[in-house]
Amino acid sequence: RSVYDDQPNAHQKFMEKLDACIRNHDREIEKMCNFHHQGFVDAITELLKVRADAEKLKVQVTDTNRRLQDAGKEVIAQTEEIIRCRVQQRNITTVVEKLQLCLPVLEMYSKLKEQMSVKRYYSALKTMEQLENLYLPRVSQYRFCQIMMENLPKLREEIKEISMSDLKDFLESIRKHSDKIGETAMKQAQQQKTFSTALQKQNNVNYGRNMHLGRNRILESKNEITLKRTFEDEDEHEEEVLTAQDLVDFSPVYRCLHIYSVLGDGEIFENYYRKQRRKQARLVLQPQSSMHETVEGYRRYFSQIVGFFVVEDHILHVTQGLVTRTYTDELWNMALSKIIAVLRTHSSYCTDPDLVLELKNLIVVFADTLQGYGFPVNRLFDLLFEIRDQYNETLLKKWSGLFRDIFEADNYSPIPVANEEEYRIVISKFPFQDPELDKQSFPKKLPMSQSVPQIYMQVKEFIYASLKFSESLHRSSTEIDDMLRKSTNLLLTRTLSSCLQNLIKKPHIGLTELVQIIINTTHLEQACKYLEDFISNITNISQLTVHTARLYGLSTFKDARHAAEGEIYTKLNQKIDEFIQIADYDWTMSESDGRASGYLMDLINFLRSTFQVFTHLPGKVAQTACMSACQHLSMSLMQMLLDSELKQISMGAIQQFNLDVIQCELFASSEPVPGFQGDTLQLAFIDLRQLLDLFMVWDWSTYLADYGQATSKYLRVNPSTALTLLEKMKDSSKKNNIFAQFRKNDRDKQKLIETVVKQLRSLVNGMSQHT
């Protein structure tokens, strides 16, 4: 490339040099050829001389060969005869040897056919294995052996099909018998647990005598009955203890496993078996839609699952490799998740606590049974805690109805006891102690009503019902104690509290009933400590334990009592309003009747009789009710005077109204409820008293002069109130000439009224501007 890329004449120079080089090489070649030419000529000459000698030698060899062939013809003929005889002899020997090899093959093949006909497939496979490995290789060159070789795979396939058919029949059989297997396994597990529990309780009877007396009797009787029944059940089932092998023939699966293992298809068989069993597991785990309606639905569901895994556990232990522990654990985890989801869904439909309790017992037996076969069941016991919450909810709903029925049936009057026997019956149901009452002779009355001992007994029954669910959950006594206290707290703070609140708000509940409800809640509050002791006796957990929860009954009953007290105040005010509504004042009357109004006397008599009922209430409650009633009465009377619809009021009406207020003050001073200090109760009417005194005495100069001073005689009279009432009286004077005498006798007094109105208005305006 450099030749072409460089100077213009470089190519020509290169060609000239190349031609010179070629001429030099040609001269060297010519010199070399001239040097070796003479040797070549000498070699050709010697080769021509040898050719003549070779021709002579060829003629001699040919002649010698012809003479040798003629001499050996007879020897060749004899030799061929000898060879033929020896071949025949060797063939006969070979036939005998081959027949000796073929006869065992034929005998084994005949044996194979016989084994196939009598369905001894495993032996037939062993025979085929011997034929293939031992006999047929010796005679594989024969046609009949090839036919046999071609038939053996077909026979194997036939055996596989037959064994697979038997396996399918086996799978169908265990599917049908799963519930029976599971039922038997669960029954045996339950019997074993019942027997162990009964023995343990029997050994602890003496210790149990130190517990609560009533509970002790129940436990002892239950122990004796349970142990007796357990021994009877053991006697009944001692002769016949069925197992999975008794209910199902497992030989098809063993046989099929061996056949496939011999054929080298053990993995295919394992995969098929596991696949089919997974399908059956999904079918078993699919519940019926109506399973939640009856306990039998749950029992059948659990029995099928237990039966399924009992079979798998049996297969795991009697076979090698067909199922493994890893496989069963994986299958169980899948099933467990499905079971928990199903139970969580279906149990949510249960509204009957008895059904939920039976479901819990079934789950416990189900879990104990499978735990006995080595399956982990902790998640099932965790599920039971969720179901326990639902069980408590169903109990709360049931007890809510019981509480409502008790409250509906109660007469809200003290319990009468005619003799000692009736008295003991009541205190056996409710822990009541009153030394003063004990000193009284029969007949006498207990302060609470019938609902109190009934409520107390129902709370104890609720605790028993909660305890039933807590049994067999493999939890410590401390945890059980905590569960009982939490569920009891829910009963008290939510269910009973709600029932009490609803009861208090019912329209037919009067003041007498409300007073009795307050008394009832006081005694129930005092009984909470006995409920604490009751739970401690059941669980054997001391209340002094650090982690022991406390019952919240005190707050429940206090809240109910406060609600009842508030309802008392409300109903008293409503009753006062009813009396006020029937008031019929003649606001234009010229002078008073000289006596208090009839409606007010009726109201005072009602209040007096009502407060007499309050003698059983705590002093503070009665005092608050009395003060509230007087304040409400005072406020209602004041509103009556200042009613915007009332346009005119005469001095006679003021005088009549003053008589009514005097009766109210007399009622307040008569101490209708003990415990008030001095004239505390009379202060409820102080606003009315000062207002009426101001108008009755007509002491405006003092009012206006002392207004705003702490020592004012009319300190509680508001200027706007006085102005409103004065304007009503001023309007009334235009028609009734109430001020005519003033105008005739002293026109300056009329001017004073106008002046007072102006001054009151200025005070009112000043107050509004200041505000």
Coordinates of C-alpha atoms in Angstrom, one line a residue, residues 16 333 436 470 686:
E16 CA 12.0 -2.9 -11.8
N333 CA -50.7 -25.7 58.3
E436 CA -80.2 -3.3 113.7
S470 CA -62.3 -21.2 80.5
I686 CA -85.1 34.9 98.7

